[in-house]
Coordinates of C-alpha atoms in Angstrom, one line a residue:
X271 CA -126.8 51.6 -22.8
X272 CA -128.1 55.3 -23.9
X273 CA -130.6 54.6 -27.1
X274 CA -130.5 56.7 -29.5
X275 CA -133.8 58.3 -29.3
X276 CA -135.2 62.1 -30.6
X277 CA -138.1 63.6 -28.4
X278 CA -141.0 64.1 -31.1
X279 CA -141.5 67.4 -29.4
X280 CA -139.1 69.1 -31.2
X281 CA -140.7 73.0 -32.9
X282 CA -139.7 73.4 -36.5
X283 CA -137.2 76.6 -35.2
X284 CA -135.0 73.8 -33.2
X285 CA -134.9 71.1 -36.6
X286 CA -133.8 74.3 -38.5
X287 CA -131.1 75.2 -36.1
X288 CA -130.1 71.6 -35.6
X289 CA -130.1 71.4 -39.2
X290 CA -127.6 74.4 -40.2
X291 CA -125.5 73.5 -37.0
X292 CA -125.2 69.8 -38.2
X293 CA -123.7 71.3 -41.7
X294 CA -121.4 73.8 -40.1
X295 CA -119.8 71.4 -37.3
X296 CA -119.6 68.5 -39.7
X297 CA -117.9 71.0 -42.8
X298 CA -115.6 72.0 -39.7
X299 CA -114.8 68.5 -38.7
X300 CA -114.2 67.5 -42.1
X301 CA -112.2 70.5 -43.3
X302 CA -110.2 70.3 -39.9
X303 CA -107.3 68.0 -41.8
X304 CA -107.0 70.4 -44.6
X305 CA -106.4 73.5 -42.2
X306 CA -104.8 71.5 -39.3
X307 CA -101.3 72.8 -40.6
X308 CA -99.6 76.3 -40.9
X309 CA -102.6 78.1 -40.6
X310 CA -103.3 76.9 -36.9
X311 CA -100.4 76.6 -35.7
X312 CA -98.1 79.2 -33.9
X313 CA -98.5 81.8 -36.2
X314 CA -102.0 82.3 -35.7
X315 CA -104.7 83.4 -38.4
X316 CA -104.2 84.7 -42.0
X317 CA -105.0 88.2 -42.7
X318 CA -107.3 87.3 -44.9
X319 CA -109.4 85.5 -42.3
X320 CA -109.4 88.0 -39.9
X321 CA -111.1 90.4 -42.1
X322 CA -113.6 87.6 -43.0
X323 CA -114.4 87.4 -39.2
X324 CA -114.3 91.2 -38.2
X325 CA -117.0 91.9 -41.5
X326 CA -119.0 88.5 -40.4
X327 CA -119.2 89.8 -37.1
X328 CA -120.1 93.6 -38.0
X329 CA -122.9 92.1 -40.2
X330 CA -124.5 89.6 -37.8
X331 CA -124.5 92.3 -35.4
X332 CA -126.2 95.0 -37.7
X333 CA -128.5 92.3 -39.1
X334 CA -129.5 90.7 -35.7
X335 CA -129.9 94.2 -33.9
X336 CA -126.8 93.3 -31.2
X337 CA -126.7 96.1 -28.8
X338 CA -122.9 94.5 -27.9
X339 CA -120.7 91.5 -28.0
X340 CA -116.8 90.2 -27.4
X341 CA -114.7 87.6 -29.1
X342 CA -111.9 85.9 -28.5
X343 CA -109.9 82.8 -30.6
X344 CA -107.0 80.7 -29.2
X345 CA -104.9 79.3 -30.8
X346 CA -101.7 76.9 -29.5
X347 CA -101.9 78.2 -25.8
X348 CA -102.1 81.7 -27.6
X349 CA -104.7 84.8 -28.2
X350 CA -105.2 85.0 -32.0
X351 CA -108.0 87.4 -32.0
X352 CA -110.0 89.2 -29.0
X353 CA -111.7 91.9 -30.3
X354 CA -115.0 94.0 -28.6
X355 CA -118.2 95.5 -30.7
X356 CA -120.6 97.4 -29.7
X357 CA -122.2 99.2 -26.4
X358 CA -122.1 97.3 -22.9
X359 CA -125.0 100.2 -22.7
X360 CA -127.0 101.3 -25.3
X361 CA -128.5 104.4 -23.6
X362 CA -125.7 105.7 -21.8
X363 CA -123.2 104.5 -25.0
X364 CA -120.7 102.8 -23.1
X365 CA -118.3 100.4 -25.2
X366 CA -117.6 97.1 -24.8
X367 CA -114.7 96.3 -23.8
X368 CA -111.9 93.1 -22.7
X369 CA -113.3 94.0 -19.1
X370 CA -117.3 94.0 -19.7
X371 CA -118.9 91.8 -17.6
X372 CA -121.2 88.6 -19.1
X373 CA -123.6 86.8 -17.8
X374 CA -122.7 83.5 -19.8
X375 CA -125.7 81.1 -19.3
X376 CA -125.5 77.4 -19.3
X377 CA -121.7 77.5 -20.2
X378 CA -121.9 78.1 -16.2
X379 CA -122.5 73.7 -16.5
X380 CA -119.1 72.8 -17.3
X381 CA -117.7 74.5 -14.2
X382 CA -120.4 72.6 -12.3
X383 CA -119.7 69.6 -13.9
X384 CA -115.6 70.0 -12.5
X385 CA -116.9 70.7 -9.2
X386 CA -118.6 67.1 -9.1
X387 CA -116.1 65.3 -11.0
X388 CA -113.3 66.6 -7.7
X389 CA -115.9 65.4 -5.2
X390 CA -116.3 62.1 -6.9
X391 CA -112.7 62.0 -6.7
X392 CA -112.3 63.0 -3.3
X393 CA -114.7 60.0 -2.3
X394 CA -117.3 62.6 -1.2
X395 CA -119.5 61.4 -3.6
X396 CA -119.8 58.4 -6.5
X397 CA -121.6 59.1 -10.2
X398 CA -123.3 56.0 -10.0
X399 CA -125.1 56.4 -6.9
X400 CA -128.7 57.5 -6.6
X401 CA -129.6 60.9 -6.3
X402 CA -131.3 59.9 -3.3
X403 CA -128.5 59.3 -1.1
X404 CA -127.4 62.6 -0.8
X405 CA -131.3 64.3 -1.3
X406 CA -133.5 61.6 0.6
X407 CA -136.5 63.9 0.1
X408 CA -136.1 63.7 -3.9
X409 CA -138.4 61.3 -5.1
X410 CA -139.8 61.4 -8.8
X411 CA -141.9 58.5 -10.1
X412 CA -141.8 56.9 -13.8
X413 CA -144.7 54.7 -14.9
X414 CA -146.0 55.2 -11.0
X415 CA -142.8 53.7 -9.9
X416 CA -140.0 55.6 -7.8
X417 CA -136.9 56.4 -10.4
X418 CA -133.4 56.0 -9.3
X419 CA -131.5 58.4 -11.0
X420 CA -128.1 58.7 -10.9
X421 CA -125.2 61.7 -10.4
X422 CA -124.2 60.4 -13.5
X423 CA -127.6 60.6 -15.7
X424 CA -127.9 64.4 -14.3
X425 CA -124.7 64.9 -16.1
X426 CA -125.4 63.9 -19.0
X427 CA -129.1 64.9 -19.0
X428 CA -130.1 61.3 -19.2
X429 CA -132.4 61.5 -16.2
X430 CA -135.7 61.7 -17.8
X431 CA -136.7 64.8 -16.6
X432 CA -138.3 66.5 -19.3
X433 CA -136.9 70.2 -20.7
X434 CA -140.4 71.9 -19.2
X435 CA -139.1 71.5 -16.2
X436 CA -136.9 74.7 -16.6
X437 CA -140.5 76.8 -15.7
X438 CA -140.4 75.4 -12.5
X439 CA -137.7 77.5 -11.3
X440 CA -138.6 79.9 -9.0
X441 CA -137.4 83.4 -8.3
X442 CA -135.5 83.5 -5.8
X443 CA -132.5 84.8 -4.0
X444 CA -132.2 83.6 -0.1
X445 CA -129.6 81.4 1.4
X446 CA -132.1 78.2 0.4
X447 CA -133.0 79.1 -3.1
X448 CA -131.2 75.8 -4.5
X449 CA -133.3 73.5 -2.2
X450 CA -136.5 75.1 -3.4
X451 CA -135.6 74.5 -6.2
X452 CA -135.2 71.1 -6.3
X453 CA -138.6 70.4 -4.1
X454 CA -140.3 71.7 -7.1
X455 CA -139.2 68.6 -8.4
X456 CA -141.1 66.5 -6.1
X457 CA -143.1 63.2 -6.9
X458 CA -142.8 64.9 -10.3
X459 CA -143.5 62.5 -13.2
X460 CA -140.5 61.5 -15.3
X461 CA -141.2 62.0 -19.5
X462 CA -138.4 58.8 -19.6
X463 CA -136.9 55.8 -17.7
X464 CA -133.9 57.0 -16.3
X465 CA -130.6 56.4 -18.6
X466 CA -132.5 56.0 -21.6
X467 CA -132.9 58.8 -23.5
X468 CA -131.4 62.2 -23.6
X469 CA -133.2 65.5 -23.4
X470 CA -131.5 68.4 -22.2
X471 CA -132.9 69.9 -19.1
X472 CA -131.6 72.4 -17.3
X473 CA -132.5 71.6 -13.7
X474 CA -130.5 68.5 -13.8
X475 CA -127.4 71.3 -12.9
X476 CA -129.8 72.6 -10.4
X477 CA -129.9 69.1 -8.3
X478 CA -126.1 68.8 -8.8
X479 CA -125.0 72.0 -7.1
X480 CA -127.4 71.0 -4.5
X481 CA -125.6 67.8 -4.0
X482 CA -122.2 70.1 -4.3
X483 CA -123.4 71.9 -1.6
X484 CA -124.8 69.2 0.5
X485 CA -121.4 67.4 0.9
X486 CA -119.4 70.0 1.0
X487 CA -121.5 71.8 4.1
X488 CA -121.0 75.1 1.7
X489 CA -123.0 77.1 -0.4
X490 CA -122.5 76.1 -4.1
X491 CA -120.8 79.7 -4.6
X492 CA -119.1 79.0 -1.8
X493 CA -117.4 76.1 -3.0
X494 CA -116.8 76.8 -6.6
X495 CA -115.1 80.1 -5.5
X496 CA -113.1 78.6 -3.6
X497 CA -112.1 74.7 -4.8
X498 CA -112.6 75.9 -8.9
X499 CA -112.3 79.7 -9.8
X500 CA -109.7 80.5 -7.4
X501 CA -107.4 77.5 -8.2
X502 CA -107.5 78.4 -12.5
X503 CA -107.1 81.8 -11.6
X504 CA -110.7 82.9 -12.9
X505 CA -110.7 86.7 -11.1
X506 CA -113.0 88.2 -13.0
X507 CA -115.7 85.3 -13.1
X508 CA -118.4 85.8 -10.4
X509 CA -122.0 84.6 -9.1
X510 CA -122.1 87.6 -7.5
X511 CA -121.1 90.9 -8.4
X512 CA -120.1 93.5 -5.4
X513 CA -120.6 97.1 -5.7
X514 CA -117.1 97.6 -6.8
X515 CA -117.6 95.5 -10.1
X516 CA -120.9 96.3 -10.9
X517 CA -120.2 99.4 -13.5
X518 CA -118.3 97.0 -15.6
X519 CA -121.5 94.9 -15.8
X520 CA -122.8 94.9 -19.1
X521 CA -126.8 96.1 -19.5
X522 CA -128.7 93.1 -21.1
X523 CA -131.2 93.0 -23.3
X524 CA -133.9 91.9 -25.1
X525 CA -136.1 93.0 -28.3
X526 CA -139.5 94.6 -28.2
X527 CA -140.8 96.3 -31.7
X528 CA -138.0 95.9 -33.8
X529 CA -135.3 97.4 -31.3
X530 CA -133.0 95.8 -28.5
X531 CA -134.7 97.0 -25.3
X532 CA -132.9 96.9 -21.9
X533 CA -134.3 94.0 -19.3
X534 CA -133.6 93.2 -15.8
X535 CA -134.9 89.8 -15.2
X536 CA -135.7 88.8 -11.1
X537 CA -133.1 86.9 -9.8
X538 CA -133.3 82.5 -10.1
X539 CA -130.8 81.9 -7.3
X540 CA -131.8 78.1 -7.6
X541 CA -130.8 78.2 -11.6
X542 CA -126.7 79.1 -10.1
X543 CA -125.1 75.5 -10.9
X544 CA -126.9 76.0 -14.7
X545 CA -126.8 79.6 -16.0
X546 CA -125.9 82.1 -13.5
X547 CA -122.0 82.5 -13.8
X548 CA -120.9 86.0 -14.9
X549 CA -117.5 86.9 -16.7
X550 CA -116.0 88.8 -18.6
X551 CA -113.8 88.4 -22.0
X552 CA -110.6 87.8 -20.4
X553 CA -111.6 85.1 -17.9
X554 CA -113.4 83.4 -20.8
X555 CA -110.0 83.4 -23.2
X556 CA -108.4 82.0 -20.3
X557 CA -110.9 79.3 -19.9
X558 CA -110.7 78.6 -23.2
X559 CA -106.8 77.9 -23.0
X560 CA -107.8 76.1 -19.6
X561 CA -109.9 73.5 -21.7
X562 CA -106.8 73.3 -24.4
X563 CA -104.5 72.6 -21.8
X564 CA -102.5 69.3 -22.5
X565 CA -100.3 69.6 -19.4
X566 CA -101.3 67.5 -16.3
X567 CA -99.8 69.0 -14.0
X568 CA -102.0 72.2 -14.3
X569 CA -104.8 72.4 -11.6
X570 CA -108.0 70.4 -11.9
X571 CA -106.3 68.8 -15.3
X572 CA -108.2 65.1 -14.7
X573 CA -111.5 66.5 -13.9
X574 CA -111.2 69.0 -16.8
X575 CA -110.7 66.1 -19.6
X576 CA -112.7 64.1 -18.0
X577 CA -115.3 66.5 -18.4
X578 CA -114.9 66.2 -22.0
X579 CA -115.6 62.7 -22.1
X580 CA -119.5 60.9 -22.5
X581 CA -121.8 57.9 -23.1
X582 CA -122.6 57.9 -26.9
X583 CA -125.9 59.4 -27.4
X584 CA -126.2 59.1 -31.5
X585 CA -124.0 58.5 -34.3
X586 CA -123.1 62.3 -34.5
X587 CA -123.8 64.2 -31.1
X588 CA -122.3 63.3 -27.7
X589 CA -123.6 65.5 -24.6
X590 CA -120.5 65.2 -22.1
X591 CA -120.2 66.7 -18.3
X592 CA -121.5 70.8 -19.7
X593 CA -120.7 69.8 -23.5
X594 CA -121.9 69.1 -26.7
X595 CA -119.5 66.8 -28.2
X596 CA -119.5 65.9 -32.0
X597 CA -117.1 63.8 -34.6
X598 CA -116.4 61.2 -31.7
X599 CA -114.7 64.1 -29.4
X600 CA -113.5 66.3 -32.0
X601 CA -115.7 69.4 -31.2
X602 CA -116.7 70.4 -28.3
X603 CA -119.7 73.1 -28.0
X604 CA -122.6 74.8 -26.1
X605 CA -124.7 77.6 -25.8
X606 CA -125.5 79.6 -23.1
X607 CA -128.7 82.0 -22.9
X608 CA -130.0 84.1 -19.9
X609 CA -133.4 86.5 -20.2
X610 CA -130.9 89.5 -21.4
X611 CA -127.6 87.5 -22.6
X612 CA -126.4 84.7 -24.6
X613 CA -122.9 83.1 -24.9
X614 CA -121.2 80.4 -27.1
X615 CA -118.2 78.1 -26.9
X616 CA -116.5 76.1 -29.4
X617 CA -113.4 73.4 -28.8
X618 CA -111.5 71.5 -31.2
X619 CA -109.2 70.0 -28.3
X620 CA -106.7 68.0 -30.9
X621 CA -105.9 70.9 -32.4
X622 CA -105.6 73.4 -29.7
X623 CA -108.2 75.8 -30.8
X624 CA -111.3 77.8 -28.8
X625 CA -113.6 80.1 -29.7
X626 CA -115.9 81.9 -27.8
X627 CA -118.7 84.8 -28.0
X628 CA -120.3 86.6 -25.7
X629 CA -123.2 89.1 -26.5
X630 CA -125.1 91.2 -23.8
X631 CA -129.2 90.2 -25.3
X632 CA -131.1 87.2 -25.3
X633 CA -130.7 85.8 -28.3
X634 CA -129.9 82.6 -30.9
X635 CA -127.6 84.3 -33.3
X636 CA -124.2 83.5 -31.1
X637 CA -124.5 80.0 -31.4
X638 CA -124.4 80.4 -35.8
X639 CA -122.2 83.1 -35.3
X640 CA -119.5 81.0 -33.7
X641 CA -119.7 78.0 -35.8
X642 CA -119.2 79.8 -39.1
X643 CA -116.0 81.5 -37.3
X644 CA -115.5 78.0 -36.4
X645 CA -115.8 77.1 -40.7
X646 CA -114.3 80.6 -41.2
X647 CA -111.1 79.2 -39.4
X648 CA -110.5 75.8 -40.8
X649 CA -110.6 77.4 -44.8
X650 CA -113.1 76.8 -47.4
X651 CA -115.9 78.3 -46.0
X652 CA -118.0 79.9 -48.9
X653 CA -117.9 83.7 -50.2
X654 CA -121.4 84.2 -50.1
X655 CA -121.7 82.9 -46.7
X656 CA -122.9 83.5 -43.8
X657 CA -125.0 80.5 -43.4
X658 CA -126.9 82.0 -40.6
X659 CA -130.4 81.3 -39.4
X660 CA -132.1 85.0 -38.8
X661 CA -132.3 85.0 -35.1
X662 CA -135.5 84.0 -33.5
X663 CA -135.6 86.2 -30.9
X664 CA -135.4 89.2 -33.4
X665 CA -138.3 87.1 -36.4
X666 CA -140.7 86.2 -33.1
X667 CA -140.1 90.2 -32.1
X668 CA -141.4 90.8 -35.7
X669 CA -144.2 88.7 -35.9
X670 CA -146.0 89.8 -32.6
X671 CA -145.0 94.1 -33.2
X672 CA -146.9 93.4 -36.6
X673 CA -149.7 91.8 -34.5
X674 CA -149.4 95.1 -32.4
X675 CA -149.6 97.4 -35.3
X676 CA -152.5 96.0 -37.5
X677 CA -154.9 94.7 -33.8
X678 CA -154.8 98.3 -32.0
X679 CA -156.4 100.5 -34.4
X680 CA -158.9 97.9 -34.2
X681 CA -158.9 97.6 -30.4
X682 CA -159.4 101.4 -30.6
X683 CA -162.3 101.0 -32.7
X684 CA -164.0 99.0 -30.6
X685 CA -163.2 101.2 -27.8
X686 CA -165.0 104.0 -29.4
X687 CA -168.1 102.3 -30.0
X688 CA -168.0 100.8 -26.5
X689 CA -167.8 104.7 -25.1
X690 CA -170.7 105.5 -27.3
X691 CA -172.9 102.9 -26.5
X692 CA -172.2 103.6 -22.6
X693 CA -172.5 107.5 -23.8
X694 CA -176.0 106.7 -25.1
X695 CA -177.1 104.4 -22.3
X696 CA -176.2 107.6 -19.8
X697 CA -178.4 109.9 -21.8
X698 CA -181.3 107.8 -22.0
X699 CA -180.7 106.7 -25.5
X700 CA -181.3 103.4 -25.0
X701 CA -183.2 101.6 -22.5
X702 CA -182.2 98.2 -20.6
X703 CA -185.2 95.8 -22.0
X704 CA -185.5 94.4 -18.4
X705 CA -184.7 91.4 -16.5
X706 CA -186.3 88.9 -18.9
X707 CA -185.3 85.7 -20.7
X708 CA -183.7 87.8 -23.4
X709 CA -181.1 89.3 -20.8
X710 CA -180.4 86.0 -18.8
X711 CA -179.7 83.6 -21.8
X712 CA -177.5 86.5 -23.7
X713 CA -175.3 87.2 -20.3
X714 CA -175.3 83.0 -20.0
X715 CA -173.4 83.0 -23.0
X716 CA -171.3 86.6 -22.6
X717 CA -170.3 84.6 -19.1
X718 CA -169.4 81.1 -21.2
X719 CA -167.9 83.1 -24.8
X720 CA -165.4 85.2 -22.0
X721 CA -164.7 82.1 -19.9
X722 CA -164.1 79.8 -23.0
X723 CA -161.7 82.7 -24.6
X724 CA -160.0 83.6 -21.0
X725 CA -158.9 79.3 -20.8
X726 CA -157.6 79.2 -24.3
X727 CA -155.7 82.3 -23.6
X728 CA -154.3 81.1 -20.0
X729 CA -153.8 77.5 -21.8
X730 CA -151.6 79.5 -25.2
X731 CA -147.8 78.5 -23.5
X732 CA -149.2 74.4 -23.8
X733 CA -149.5 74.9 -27.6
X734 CA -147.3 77.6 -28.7
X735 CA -144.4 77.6 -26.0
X736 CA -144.1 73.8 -25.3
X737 CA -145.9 74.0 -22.0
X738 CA -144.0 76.6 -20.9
X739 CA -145.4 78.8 -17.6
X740 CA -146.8 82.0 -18.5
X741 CA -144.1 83.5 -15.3
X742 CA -141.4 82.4 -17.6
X743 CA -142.9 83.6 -21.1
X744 CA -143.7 86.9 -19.7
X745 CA -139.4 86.7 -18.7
X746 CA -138.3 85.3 -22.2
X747 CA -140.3 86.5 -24.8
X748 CA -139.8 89.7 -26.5
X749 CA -141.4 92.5 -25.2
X750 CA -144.2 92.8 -28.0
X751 CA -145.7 89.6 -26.8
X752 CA -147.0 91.4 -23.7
X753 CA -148.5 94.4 -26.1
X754 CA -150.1 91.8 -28.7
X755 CA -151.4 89.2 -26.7
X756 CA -153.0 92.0 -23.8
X757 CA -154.7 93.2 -27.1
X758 CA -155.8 90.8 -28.6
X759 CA -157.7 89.3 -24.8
X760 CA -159.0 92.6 -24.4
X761 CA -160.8 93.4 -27.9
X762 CA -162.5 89.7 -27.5
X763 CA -163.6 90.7 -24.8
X764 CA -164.7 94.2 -25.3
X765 CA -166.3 92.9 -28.7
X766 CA -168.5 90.2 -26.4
X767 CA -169.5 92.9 -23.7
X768 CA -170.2 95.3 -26.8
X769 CA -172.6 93.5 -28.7
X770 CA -174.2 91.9 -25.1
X771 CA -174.8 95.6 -24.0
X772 CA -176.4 96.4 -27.7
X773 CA -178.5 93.0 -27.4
X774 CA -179.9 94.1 -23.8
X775 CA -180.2 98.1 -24.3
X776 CA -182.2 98.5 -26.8
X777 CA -183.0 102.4 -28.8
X778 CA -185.6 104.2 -27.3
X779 CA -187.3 105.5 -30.3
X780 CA -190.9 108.2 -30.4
X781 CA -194.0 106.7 -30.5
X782 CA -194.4 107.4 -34.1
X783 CA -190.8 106.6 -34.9
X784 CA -191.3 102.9 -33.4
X785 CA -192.5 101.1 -36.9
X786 CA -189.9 102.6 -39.2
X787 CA -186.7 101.1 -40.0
X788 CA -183.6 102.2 -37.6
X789 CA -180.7 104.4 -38.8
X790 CA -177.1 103.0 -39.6
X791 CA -176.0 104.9 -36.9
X792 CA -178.7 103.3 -34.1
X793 CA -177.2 100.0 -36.1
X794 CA -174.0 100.2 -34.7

């Protein structure tokens, strides 16, 4: 059995975001009765509703600082609305448009999770069986001990291995990326027992496509081109783009001082089976309706539903095979972010109806965005909405260019008096006081204040990013970090080697000038 337990590591941000996501799904779920009838059926969305949306999204956009983004609803087998906003490039102003490639994130999982679901099927492999069957290498310890994790518990992210684990992920783009991977992975220490608790990390996907392509004897791509995309007639849905395709790739993005700035992250081969699917606004309508389906006969039906399905986690939230689940299989969800893109998806199988958004910069609006459409949909939802959280991407972007604007006049400040000082020991205006106890206790503690400040900077991702690599800050965060944080290191540190070289060079003064009190200036 799963408990129902809640990792205490949570930031406020998530709580927040749990928090307005709990209100919108549940108002959905409860609401769904009311607005199960006419208004989604066959005749698709009120007029009324579609203006709602198309301002919603216009303002979200403006407010957020989208560069781009595409939507699509279905309804009943059927399109409802699919509409494009925005530039797919901001420089050279090209539009979105139906064809504009995505790169859709973690929503990548539930085609992953299909590909095991058919070799589990085919006998190839079994859910319950340890991972190390099929990776003997892959050994991770709990409490010391060697932890038998199952197919299944990778699934589910039930494994125990903790969200951090995402920064081990190395770039990467050779035929052996996936198993390099994994071997990061190693006689790593698990943060749970296996099967116990549920914490969503990434890299679970990562050790599943391996297995995928360990029993297959292909690549993951490989295999999921051929046994999954091909057979639900996903054309447009790629892990890799050839040269022929790559205009209608969308430019991502992501902020730096108060503007969407465009990004090309390296390349995390290994991170395929999670987040590296690309598609565009058509395939993702049709995998919408794929999802909906309620015909067996169409391909990969069982593995699809069976997908949908999951242990209980808590009373409210279900994670299935790439899914969210809430109000005991009544929603389905998840998110999906990249470095430069972020993607949502919402189900309400029963009734036939998907949403899904696609946006071409890293950010946390989509996820709000889509479950207020979602609210938007099933009637009732408030006037004065939106209920949506500012994105964080866009507020942490803000913080740190404010950081920027009020530390470099002082970092240019310092600069100044650090030119001077070196200005006045050139000219002879101050003397170095000699190799003496004075010098070699002050540049004992220049050497400890730098090293002391230099640690608590390399050691910021444990208590700001929850232990988070600075490799993968430096690819995530907003571009002001860089510009804040390189400032405020270097004006410590110019401030310590300023006021050590005052301390040892002293002002060489005349003979008759030595008594009397120094100038403000000869202070400084």
């Amino acid at each position: 059995m799963i408990k129902n337990k809640v990792s205490h590591a949570k930031k406020k941000r998530s709580l927040k975001k749990f928090l307005i996501g709990t209100v919108l799904l549940t108002w959905t779920i409860l609401t769904s009765t009311v607005a199960s009838g006419e208004e989604l059926s066959q005749y698709g969305l009120a007029d009324e509703k579609i203006q709602k949306i198309d301002r919603l999204v216009r303002d979200e956009m403006k407010r957020n600082h989208a560069p781009g983004l595409a939507l699509s609803i279905v309804m009943n087998n059927k399109t409802v609305y699919q509409k494009s906003y925005g530039f797919a490039n901001l420089e050279k102003k090209i539009p979105v448009t139906d064809d504009t490639l995505f790169e859709i994130g973690s929503n990548t999982k539930a085609f992953t999770a299909i590909a095991v679901m058919q070799l589990s099927d085919k006998g190839l492999i079994d859910l319950t069986d340890p991972v190390q069957k099929y990776i003997p290498w892959l050994k991770m310890k709990y409490s010391g001990q060697i932890a038998n994790i199952t197919i299944e518990q990778l699934l589910h992210h039930t494994s125990g291995i903790p969200f951090e684990s995402i920064g081990d992920i190395p770039v990467s783009s050779d035929n052996k990326s996936l198993e390099i991977t994994v071997r990061k992975l190693t006689n790593h220490e698990l943060k749970f027992a296996p099967g116990e608790v549920f914490e969503y990390a990434t890299i679970n996907y990562a050790i599943l496509g391996l297995i995928i392509q360990t029993v297959s004897g292909q690549s993951y791509e490989d295999y999921m081109k051929e046994y999954i995309l091909n057979p639900l007639e996903l054309d447009n849905t790629y892990f890799f783009i050839d040269k022929t395709k790559k205009h209608l790739k969308a430019q991502g993005y992501k902020f730096g001082f108060n503007k969407p700035m465009a990004f090309d992250p390296p390349y995390y081969r290994g991170n395929a089976p999670s987040s590296n699917m690309v598609s565009n606004l058509h395939d993702m309508d049709h995998w919408l309706k794929i999802q909906l389906e309620t015909d067996n006969s169409q391909p990969l039906y069982k593995f699809i539903k069976e997908s949908q399905n999951s242990p209980k986690l808590s009373k409210d939230l279900q994670y299935g095979m790439g899914w969210n689940i809430a109000g005991n299989g009544a929603v389905l969800f998840h998110n999906g972010s990249t470095p430069s893109f972020s993607s949502f998806i919402v189900l309400h199988p029963e009734e036939r109806l998907g949403i899904v958004v696609l946006s071409n910069s890293l950010s946390t609006f989509t996820d709000p965005l889509g479950k207020v459409i979602d609210a938007i949909i099933h009637g009732g939802f408030p006037e004065q909405a939106p209920m949506i959280e500012n994105d964080y991407y866009v507020g942490l972007d803000k913080t740190y260019s404010m950081v920027t604007y009020i530390v470099s006049p002082i970092a240019m400040l310092v600069l100044f008096l650090l030119a001077r000082m070196l200005y006045r020991m050139a000219t002879k205006q101050r003397f170095f006081s000699g190799f003496n106890s004075r010098f070699y206790i002050s540049t004992a503690i220049l050497f400890f204040y730098i090293s002391a400040f230099s640690l608590l900077f390399y050691s910021l991702p444990d208590l700001l990013f929850r232990k988070l690599p600075w490799r993968f800050v430096i690819v995530w965060a907003p571009y002001s970090i860089y510009a804040a944080l390189i400032l405020i290191y270097s004006l410590i540190n110019l401030s310590f080697v300023y006021f050590w070289l005052r301390y040892i060079f002293k002002v060489k003064r005349k003979l008759n000038e030595i008594s009397s009190v120094s100038s403000w200036e000869d202070r400084i």
